[in-house]
JSON list of C-alpha atoms in Angstrom, two decimals:
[
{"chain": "A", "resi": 201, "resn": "UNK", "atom": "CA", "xyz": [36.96, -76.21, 76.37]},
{"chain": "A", "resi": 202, "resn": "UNK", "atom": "CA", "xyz": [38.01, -79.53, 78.11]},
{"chain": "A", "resi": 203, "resn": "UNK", "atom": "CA", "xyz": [38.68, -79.83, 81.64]},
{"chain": "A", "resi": 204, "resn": "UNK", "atom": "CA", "xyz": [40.54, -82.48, 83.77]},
{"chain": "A", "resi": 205, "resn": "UNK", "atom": "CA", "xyz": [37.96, -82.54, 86.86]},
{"chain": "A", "resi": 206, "resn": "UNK", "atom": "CA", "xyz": [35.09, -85.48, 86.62]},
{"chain": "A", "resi": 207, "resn": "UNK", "atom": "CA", "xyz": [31.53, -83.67, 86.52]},
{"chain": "A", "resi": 208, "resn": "UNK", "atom": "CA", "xyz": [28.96, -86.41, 85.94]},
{"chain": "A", "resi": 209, "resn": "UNK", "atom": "CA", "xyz": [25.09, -84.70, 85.31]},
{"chain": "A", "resi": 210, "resn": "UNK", "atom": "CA", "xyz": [22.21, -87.55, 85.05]},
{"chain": "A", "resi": 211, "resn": "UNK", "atom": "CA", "xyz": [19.06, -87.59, 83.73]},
{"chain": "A", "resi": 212, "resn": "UNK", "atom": "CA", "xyz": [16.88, -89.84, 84.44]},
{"chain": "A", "resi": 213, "resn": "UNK", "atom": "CA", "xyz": [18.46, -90.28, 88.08]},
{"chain": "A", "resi": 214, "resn": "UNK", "atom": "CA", "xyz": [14.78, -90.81, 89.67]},
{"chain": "A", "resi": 215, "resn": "UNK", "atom": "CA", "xyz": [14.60, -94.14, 87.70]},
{"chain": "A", "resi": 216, "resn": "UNK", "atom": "CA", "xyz": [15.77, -97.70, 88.77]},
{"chain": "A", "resi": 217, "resn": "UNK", "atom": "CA", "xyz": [18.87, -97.79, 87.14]},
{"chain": "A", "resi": 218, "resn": "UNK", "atom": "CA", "xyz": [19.38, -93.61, 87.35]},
{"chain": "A", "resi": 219, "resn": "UNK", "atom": "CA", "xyz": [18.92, -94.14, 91.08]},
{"chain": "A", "resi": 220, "resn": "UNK", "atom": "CA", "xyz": [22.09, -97.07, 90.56]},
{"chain": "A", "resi": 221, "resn": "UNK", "atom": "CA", "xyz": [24.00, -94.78, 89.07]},
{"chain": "A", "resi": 222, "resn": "UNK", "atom": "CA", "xyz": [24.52, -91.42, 91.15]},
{"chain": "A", "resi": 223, "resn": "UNK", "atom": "CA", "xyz": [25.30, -94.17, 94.00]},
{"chain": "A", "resi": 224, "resn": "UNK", "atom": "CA", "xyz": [27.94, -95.90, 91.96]},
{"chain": "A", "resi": 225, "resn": "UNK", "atom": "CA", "xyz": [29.05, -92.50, 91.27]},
{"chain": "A", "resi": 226, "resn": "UNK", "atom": "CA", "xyz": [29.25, -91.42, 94.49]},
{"chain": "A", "resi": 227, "resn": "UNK", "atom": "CA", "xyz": [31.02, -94.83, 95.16]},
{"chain": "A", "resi": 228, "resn": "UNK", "atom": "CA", "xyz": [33.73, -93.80, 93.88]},
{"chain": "A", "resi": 229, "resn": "UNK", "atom": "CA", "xyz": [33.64, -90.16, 94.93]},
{"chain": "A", "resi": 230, "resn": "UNK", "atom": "CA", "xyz": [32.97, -88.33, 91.63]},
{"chain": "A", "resi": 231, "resn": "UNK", "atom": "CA", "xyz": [30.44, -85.30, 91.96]},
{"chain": "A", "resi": 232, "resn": "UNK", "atom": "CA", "xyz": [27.62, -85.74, 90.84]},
{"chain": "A", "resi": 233, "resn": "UNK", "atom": "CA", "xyz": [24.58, -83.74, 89.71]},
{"chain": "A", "resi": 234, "resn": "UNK", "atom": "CA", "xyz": [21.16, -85.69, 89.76]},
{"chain": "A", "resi": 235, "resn": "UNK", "atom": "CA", "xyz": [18.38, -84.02, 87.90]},
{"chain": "A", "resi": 236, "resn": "UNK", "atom": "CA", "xyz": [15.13, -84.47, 88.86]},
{"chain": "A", "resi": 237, "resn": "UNK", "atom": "CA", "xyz": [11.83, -83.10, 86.71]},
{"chain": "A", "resi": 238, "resn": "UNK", "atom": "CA", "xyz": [10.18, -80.34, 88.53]},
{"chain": "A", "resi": 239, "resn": "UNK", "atom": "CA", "xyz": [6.80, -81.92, 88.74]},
{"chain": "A", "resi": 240, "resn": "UNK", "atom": "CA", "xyz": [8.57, -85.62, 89.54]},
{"chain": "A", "resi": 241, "resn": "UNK", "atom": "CA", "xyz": [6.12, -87.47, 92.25]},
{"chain": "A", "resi": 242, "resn": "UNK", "atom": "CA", "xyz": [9.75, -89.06, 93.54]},
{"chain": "A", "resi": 243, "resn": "UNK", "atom": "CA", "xyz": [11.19, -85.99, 94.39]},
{"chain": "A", "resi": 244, "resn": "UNK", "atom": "CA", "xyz": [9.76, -85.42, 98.37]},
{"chain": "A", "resi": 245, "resn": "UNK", "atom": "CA", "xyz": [11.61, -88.73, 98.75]},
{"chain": "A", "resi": 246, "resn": "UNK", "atom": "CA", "xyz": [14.93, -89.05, 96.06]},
{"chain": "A", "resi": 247, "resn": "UNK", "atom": "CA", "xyz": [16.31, -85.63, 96.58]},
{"chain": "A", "resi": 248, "resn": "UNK", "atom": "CA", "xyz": [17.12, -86.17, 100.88]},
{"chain": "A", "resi": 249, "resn": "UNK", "atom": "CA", "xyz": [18.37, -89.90, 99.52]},
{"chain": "A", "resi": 250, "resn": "UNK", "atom": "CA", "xyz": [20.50, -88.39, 97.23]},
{"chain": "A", "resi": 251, "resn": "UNK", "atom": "CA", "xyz": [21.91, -84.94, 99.02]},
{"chain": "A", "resi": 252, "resn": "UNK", "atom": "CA", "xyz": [22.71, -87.48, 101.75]},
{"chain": "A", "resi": 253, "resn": "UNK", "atom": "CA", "xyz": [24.81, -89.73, 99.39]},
{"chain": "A", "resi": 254, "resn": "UNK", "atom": "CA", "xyz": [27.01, -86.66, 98.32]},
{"chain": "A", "resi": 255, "resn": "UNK", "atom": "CA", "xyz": [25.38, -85.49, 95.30]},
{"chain": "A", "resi": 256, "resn": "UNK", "atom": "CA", "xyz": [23.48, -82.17, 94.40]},
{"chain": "A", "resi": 257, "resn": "UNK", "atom": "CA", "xyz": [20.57, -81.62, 92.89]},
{"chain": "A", "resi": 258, "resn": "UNK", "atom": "CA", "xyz": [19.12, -79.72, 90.18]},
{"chain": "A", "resi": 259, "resn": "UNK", "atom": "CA", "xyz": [15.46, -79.74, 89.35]},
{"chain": "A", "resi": 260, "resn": "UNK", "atom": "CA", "xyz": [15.70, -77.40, 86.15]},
{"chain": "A", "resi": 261, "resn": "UNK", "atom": "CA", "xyz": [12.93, -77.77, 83.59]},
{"chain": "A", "resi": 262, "resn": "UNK", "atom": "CA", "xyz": [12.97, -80.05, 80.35]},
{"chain": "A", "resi": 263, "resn": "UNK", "atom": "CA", "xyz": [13.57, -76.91, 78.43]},
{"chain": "A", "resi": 264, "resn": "UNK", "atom": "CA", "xyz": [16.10, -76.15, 75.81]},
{"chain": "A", "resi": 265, "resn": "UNK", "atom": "CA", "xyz": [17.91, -72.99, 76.92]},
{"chain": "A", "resi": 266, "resn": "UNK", "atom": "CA", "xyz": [16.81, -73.89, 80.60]},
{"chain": "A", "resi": 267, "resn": "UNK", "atom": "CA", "xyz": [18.95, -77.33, 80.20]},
{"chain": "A", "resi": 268, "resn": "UNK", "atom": "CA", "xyz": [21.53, -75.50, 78.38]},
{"chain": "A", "resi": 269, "resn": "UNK", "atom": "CA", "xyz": [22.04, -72.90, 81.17]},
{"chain": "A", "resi": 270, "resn": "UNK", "atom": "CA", "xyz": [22.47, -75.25, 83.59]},
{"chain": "A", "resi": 271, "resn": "UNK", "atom": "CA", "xyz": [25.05, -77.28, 82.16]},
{"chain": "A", "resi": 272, "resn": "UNK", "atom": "CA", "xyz": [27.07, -74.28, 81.23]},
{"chain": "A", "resi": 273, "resn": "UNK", "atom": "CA", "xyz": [26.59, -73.70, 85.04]},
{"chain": "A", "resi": 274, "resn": "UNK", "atom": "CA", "xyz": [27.82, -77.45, 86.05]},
{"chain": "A", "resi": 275, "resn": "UNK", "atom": "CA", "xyz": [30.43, -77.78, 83.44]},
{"chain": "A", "resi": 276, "resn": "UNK", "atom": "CA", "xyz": [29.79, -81.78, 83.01]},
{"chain": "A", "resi": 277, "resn": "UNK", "atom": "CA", "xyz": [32.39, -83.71, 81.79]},
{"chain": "A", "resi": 278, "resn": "UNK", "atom": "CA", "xyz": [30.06, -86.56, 81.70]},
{"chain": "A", "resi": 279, "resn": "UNK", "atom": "CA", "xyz": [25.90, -86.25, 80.87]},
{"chain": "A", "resi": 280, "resn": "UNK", "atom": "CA", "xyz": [23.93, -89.71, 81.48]},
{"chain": "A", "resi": 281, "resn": "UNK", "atom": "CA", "xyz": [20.86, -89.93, 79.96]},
{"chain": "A", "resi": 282, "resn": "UNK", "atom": "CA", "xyz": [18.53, -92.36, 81.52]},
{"chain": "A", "resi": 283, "resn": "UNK", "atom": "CA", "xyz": [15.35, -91.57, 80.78]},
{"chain": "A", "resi": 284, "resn": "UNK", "atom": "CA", "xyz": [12.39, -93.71, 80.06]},
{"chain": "A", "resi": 285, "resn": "UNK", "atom": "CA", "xyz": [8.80, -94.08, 80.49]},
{"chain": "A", "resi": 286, "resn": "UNK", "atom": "CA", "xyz": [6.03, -96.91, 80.77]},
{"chain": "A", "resi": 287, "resn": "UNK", "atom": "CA", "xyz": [2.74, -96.61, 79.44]},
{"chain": "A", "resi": 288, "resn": "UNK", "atom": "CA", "xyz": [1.11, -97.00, 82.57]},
{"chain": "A", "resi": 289, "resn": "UNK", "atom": "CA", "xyz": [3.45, -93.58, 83.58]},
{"chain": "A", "resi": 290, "resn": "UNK", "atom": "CA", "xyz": [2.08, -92.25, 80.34]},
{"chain": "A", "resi": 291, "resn": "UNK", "atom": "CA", "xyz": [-1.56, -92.57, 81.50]},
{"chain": "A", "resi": 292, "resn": "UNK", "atom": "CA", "xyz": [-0.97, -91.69, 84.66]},
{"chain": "A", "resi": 293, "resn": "UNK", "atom": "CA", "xyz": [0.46, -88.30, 83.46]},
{"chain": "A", "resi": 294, "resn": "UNK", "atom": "CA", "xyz": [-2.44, -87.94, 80.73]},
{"chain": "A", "resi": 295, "resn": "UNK", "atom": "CA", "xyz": [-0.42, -88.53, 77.86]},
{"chain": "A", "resi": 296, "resn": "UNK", "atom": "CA", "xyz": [-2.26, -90.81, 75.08]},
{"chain": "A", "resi": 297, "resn": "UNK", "atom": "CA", "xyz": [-0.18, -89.92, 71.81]},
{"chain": "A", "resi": 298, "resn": "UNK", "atom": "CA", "xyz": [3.29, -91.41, 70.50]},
{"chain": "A", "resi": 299, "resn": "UNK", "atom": "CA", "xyz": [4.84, -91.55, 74.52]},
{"chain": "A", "resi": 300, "resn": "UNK", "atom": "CA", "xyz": [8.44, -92.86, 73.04]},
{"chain": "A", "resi": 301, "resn": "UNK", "atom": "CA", "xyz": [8.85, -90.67, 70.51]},
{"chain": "A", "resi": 302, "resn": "UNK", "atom": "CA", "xyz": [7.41, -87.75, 73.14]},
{"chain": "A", "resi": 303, "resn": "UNK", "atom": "CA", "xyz": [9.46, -88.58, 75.79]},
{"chain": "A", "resi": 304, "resn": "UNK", "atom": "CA", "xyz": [12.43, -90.90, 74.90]},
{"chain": "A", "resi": 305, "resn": "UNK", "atom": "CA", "xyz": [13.38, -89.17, 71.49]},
{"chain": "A", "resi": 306, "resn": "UNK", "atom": "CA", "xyz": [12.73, -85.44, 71.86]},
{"chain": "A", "resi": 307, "resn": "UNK", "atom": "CA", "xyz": [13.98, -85.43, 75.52]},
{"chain": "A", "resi": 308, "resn": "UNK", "atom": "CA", "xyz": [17.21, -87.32, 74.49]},
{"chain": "A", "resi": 309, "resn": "UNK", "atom": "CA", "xyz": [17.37, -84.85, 71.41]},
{"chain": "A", "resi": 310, "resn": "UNK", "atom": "CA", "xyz": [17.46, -81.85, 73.59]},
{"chain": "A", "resi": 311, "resn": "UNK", "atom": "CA", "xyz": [20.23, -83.09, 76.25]},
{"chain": "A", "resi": 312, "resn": "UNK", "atom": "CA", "xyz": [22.00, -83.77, 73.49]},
{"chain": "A", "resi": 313, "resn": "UNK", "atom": "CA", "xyz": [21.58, -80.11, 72.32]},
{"chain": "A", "resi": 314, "resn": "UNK", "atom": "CA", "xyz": [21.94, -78.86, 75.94]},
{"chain": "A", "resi": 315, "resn": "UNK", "atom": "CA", "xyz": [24.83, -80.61, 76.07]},
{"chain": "A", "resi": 316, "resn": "UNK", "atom": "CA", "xyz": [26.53, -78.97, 72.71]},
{"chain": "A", "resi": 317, "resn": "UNK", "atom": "CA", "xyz": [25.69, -75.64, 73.92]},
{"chain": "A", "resi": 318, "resn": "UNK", "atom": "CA", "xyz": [27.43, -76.48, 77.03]},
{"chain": "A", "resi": 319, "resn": "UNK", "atom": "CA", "xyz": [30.87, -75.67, 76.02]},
{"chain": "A", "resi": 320, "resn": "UNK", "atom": "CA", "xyz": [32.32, -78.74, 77.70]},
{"chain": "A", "resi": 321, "resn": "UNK", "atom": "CA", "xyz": [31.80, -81.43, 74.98]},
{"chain": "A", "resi": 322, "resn": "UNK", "atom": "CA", "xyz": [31.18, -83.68, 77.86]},
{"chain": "A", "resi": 323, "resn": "UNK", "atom": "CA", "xyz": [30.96, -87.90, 77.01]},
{"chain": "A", "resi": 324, "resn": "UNK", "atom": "CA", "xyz": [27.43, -88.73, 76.71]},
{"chain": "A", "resi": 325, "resn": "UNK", "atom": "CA", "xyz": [26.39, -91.90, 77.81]},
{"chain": "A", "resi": 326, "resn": "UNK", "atom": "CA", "xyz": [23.26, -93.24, 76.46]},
{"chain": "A", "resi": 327, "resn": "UNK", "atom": "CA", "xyz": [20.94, -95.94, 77.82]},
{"chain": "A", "resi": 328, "resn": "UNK", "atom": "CA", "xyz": [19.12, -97.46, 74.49]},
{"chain": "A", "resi": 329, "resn": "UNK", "atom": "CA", "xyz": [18.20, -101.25, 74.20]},
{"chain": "A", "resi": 330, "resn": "UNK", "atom": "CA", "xyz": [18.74, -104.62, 73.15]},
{"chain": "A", "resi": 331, "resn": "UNK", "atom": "CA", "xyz": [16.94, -104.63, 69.13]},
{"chain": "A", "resi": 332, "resn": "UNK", "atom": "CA", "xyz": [16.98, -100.60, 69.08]},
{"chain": "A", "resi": 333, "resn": "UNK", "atom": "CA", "xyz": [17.20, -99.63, 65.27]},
{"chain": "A", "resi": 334, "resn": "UNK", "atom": "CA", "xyz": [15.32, -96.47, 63.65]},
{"chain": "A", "resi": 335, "resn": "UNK", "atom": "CA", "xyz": [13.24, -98.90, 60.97]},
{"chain": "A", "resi": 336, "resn": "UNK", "atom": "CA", "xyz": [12.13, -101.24, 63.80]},
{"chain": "A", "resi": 337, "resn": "UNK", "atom": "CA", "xyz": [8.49, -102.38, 64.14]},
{"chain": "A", "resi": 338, "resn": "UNK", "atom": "CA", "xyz": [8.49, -101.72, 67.55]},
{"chain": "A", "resi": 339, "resn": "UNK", "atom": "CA", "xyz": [7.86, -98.02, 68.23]},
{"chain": "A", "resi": 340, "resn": "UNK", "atom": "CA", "xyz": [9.51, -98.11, 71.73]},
{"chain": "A", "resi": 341, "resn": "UNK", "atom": "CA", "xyz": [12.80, -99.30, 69.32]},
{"chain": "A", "resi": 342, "resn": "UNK", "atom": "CA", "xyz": [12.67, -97.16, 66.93]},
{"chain": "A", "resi": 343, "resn": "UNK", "atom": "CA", "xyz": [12.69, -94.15, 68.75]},
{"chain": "A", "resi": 344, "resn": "UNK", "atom": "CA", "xyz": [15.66, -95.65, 70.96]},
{"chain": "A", "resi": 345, "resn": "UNK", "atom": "CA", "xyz": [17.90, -96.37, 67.17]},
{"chain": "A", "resi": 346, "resn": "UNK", "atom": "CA", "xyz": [16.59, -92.92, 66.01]},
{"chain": "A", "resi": 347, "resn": "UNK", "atom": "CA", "xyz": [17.80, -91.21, 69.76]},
{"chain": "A", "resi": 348, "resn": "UNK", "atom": "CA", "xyz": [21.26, -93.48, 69.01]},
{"chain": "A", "resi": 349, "resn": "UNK", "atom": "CA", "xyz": [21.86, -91.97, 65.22]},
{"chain": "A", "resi": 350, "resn": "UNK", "atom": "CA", "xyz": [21.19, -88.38, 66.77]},
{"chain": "A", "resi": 351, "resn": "UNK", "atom": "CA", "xyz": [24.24, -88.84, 69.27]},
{"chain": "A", "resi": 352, "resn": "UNK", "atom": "CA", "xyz": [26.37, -90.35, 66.54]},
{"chain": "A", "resi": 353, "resn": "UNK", "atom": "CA", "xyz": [25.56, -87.39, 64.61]},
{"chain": "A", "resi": 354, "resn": "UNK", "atom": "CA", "xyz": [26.07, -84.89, 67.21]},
{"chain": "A", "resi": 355, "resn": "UNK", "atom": "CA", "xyz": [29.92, -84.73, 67.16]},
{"chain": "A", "resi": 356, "resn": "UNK", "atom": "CA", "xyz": [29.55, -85.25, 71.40]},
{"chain": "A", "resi": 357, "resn": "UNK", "atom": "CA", "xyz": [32.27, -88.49, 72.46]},
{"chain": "A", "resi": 358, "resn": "UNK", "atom": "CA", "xyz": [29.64, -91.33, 72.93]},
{"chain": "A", "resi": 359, "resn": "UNK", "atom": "CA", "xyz": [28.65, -94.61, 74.50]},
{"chain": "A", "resi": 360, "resn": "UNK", "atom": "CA", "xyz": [25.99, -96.17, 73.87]},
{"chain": "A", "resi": 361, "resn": "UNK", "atom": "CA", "xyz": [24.55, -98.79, 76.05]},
{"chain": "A", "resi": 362, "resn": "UNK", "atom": "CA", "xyz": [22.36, -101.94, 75.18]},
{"chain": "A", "resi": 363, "resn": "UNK", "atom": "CA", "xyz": [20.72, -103.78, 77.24]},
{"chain": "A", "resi": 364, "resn": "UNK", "atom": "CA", "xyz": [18.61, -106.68, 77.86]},
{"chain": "A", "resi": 365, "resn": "UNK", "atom": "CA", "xyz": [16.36, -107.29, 80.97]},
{"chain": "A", "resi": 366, "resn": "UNK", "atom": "CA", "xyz": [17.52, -104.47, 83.60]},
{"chain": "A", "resi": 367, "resn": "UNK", "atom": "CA", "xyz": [15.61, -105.89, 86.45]},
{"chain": "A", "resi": 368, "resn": "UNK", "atom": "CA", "xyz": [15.83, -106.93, 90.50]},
{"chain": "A", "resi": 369, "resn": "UNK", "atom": "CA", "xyz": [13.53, -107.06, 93.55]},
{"chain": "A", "resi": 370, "resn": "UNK", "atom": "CA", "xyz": [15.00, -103.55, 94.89]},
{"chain": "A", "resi": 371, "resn": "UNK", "atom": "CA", "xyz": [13.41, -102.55, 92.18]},
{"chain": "A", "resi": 372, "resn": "UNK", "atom": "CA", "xyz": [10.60, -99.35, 93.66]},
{"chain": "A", "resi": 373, "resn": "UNK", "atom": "CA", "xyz": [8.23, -99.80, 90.54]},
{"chain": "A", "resi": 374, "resn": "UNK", "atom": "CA", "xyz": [6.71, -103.43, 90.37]},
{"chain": "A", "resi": 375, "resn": "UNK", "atom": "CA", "xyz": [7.02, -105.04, 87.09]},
{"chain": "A", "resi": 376, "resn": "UNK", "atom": "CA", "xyz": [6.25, -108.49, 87.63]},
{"chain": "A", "resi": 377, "resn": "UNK", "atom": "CA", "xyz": [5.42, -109.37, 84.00]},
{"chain": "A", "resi": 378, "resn": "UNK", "atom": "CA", "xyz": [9.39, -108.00, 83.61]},
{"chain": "A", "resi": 379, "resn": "UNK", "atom": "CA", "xyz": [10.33, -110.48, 86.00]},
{"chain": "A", "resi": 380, "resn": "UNK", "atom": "CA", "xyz": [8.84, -113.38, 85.09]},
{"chain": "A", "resi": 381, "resn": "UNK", "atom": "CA", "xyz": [10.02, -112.92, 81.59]},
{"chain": "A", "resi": 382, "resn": "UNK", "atom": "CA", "xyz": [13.58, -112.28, 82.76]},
{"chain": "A", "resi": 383, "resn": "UNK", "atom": "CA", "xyz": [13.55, -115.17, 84.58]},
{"chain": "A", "resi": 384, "resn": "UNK", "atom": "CA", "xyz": [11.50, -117.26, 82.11]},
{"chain": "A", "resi": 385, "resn": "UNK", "atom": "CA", "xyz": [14.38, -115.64, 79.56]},
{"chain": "A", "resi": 386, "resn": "UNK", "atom": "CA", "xyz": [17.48, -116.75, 81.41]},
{"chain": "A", "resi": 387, "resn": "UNK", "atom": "CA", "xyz": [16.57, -119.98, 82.41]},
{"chain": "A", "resi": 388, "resn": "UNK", "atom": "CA", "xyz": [16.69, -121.05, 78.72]},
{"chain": "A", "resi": 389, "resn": "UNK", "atom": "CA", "xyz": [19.15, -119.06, 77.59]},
{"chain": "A", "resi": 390, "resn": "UNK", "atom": "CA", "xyz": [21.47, -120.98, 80.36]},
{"chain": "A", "resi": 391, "resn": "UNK", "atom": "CA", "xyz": [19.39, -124.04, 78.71]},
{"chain": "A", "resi": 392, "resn": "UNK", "atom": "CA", "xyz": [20.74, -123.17, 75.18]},
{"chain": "A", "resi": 393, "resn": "UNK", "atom": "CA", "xyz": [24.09, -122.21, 76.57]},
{"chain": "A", "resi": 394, "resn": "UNK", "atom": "CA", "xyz": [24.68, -126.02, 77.74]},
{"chain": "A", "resi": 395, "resn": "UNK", "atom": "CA", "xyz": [24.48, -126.30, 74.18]},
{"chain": "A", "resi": 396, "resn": "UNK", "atom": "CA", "xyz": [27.05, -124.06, 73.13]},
{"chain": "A", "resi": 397, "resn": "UNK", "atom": "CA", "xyz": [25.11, -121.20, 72.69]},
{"chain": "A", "resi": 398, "resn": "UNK", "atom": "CA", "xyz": [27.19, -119.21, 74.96]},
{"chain": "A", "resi": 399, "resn": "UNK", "atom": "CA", "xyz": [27.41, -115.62, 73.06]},
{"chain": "A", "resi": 400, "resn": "UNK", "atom": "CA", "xyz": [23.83, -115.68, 72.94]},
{"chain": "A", "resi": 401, "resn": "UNK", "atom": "CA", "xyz": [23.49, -115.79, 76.52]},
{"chain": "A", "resi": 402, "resn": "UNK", "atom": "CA", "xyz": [25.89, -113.18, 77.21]},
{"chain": "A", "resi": 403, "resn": "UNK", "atom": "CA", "xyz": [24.14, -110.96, 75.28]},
{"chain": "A", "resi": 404, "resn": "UNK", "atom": "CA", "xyz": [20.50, -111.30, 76.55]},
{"chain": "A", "resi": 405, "resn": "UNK", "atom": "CA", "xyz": [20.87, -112.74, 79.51]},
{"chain": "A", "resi": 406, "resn": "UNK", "atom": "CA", "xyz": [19.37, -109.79, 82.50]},
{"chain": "A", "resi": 407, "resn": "UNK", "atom": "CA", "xyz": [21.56, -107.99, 84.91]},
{"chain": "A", "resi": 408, "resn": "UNK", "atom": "CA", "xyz": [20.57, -106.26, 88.07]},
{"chain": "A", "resi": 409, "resn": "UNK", "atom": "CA", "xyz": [20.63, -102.18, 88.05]},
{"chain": "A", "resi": 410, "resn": "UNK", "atom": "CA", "xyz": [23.93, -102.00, 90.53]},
{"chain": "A", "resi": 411, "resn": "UNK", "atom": "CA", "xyz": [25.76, -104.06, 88.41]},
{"chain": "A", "resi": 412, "resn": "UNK", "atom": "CA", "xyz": [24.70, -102.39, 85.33]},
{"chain": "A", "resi": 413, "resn": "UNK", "atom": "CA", "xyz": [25.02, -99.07, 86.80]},
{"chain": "A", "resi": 414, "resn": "UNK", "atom": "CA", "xyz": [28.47, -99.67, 87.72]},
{"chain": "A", "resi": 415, "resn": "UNK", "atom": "CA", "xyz": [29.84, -101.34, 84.39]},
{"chain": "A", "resi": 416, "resn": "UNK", "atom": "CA", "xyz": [28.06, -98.41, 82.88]},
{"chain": "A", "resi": 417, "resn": "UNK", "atom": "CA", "xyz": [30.21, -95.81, 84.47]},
{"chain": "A", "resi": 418, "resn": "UNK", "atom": "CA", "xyz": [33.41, -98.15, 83.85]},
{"chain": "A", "resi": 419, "resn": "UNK", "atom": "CA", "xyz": [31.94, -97.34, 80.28]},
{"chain": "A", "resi": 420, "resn": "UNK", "atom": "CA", "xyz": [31.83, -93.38, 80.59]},
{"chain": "A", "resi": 421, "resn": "UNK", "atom": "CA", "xyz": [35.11, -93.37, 81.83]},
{"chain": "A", "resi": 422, "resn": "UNK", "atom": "CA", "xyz": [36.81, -95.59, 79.47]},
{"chain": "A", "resi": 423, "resn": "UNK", "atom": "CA", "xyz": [38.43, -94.10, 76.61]},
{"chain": "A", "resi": 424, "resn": "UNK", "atom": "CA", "xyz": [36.25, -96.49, 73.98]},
{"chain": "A", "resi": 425, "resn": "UNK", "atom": "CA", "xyz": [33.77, -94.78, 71.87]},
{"chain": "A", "resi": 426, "resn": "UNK", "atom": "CA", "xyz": [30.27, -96.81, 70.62]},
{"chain": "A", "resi": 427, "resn": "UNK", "atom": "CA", "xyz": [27.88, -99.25, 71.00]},
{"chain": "A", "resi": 428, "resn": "UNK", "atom": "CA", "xyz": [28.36, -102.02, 73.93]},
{"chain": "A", "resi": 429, "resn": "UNK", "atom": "CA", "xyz": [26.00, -104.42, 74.69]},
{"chain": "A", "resi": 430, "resn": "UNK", "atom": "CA", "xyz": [26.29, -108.37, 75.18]},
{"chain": "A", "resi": 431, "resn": "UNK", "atom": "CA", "xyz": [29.51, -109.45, 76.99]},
{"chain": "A", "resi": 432, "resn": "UNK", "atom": "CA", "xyz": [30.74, -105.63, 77.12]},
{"chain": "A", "resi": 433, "resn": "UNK", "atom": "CA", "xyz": [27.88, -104.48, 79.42]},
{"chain": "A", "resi": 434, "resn": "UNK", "atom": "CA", "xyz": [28.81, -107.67, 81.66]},
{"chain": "A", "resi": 435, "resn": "UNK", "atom": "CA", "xyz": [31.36, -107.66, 84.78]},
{"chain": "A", "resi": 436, "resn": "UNK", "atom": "CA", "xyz": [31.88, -105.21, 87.71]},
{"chain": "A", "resi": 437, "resn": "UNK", "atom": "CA", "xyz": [34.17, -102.98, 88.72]},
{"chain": "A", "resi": 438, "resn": "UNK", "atom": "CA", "xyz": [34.87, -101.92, 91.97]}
]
């Protein structure tokens, strides 16, 4: 059943570019549900930020039916999924095994199952990577391309986003190394780009979350289907 009325439902919202996104939302007056995980240490402090900023709130477990039920209740039109985890989150949490393929590729698997059993066949919007492929080397990759073939697979209207360095200094989680390597990164991709390597720094070069969060919901409510990343995940709108 399809409906006319924007819904937008984010996982992931507690993160730096989650947090981006219910405010770009909200920028432009769409209602918007922000999940938060039940046990999330962010959630004495996110949920007031974001009930003040217009949107509601829904702390409902990472479990199947749970997830299901409430976005039956919420009738999306759009699900983000934002999710993501460091290892230093991991070990902070106790986990020690396979953290991407724990977190980033089952999680993503079961909004996207929550998300059929909705009824709404909202747009899914997916936040992957730059190099994200299901034969990488990298595990971190490799869950993200296995995550992407799921969606494709899933019959759910898609866009997939890939990124490069997502970074800024409003940033509440301090990645310095991140940093420096962004910074290290576009100084000689602008290098290279004197050059004529131009394409190449469109597509790596870093972008700050409020941009990307905003081009990113120019994405969800385009009418394009796929994979953007380079030039397409650059420019605001406003």
């Amino acid at each position: 059943m399809k409906q006319n009325k924007r819904i937008a439902f984010v996982a992931g919202s507690t993160g730096y570019v989650g947090q981006a996104v219910v405010a770009a939302l909200r920028d432009r007056n769409l209602e918007c549900i922000a999940h938060i995980r039940p046990q999330s240490s962010s959630a004495v402090r996110l949920q007031p930020h974001f009930e003040s900023l217009g949107a509601k709130v829904d702390c409902v477990a990472w479990e199947l039916d749970a997830l299901s039920e409430s976005l039956r209740a919420h009738k999306p039109s759009h699900v983000f999924c934002l999710i993501g985890t460091t290892r230093k989150q991991a070990a902070a949490e106790g986990m020690s095994d396979n953290i991407y393929e724990r977190i980033d590729l089952r999680l993503t698997s079961m909004l996207i199952e929550a998300a059929r059993n909705s009824g709404q066949s909202p747009r899914f919007v997916y936040l992957s990577s730059i190099g994200a492929k299901s034969g990488a080397k990298s595990k971190y990759l490799q869950a993200r391309g296995r995550a992407e073939e799921m969606l494709q697979e899933s019959g759910l209207p898609y866009v997939i986003a890939r990124p490069s360095f997502i970074t800024g200094s409003d940033r509440d989680e301090a990645r310095p190394l991140e940093r420096v390597t962004a910074s290290l990164s576009d100084g000689a991709l602008s290098l290279v780009s004197l050059f004529g390597a131009k394409k190449l720094k469109k597509k790596y070069q870093s972008t700050s979350g409020t941009e990307f969060a905003h081009r990113l919901v120019d994405l969800a409510l385009g009418s394009e289907q796929g994979i953007f990343e380079g030039a397409s995940l650059s420019g605001v709108s406003r």
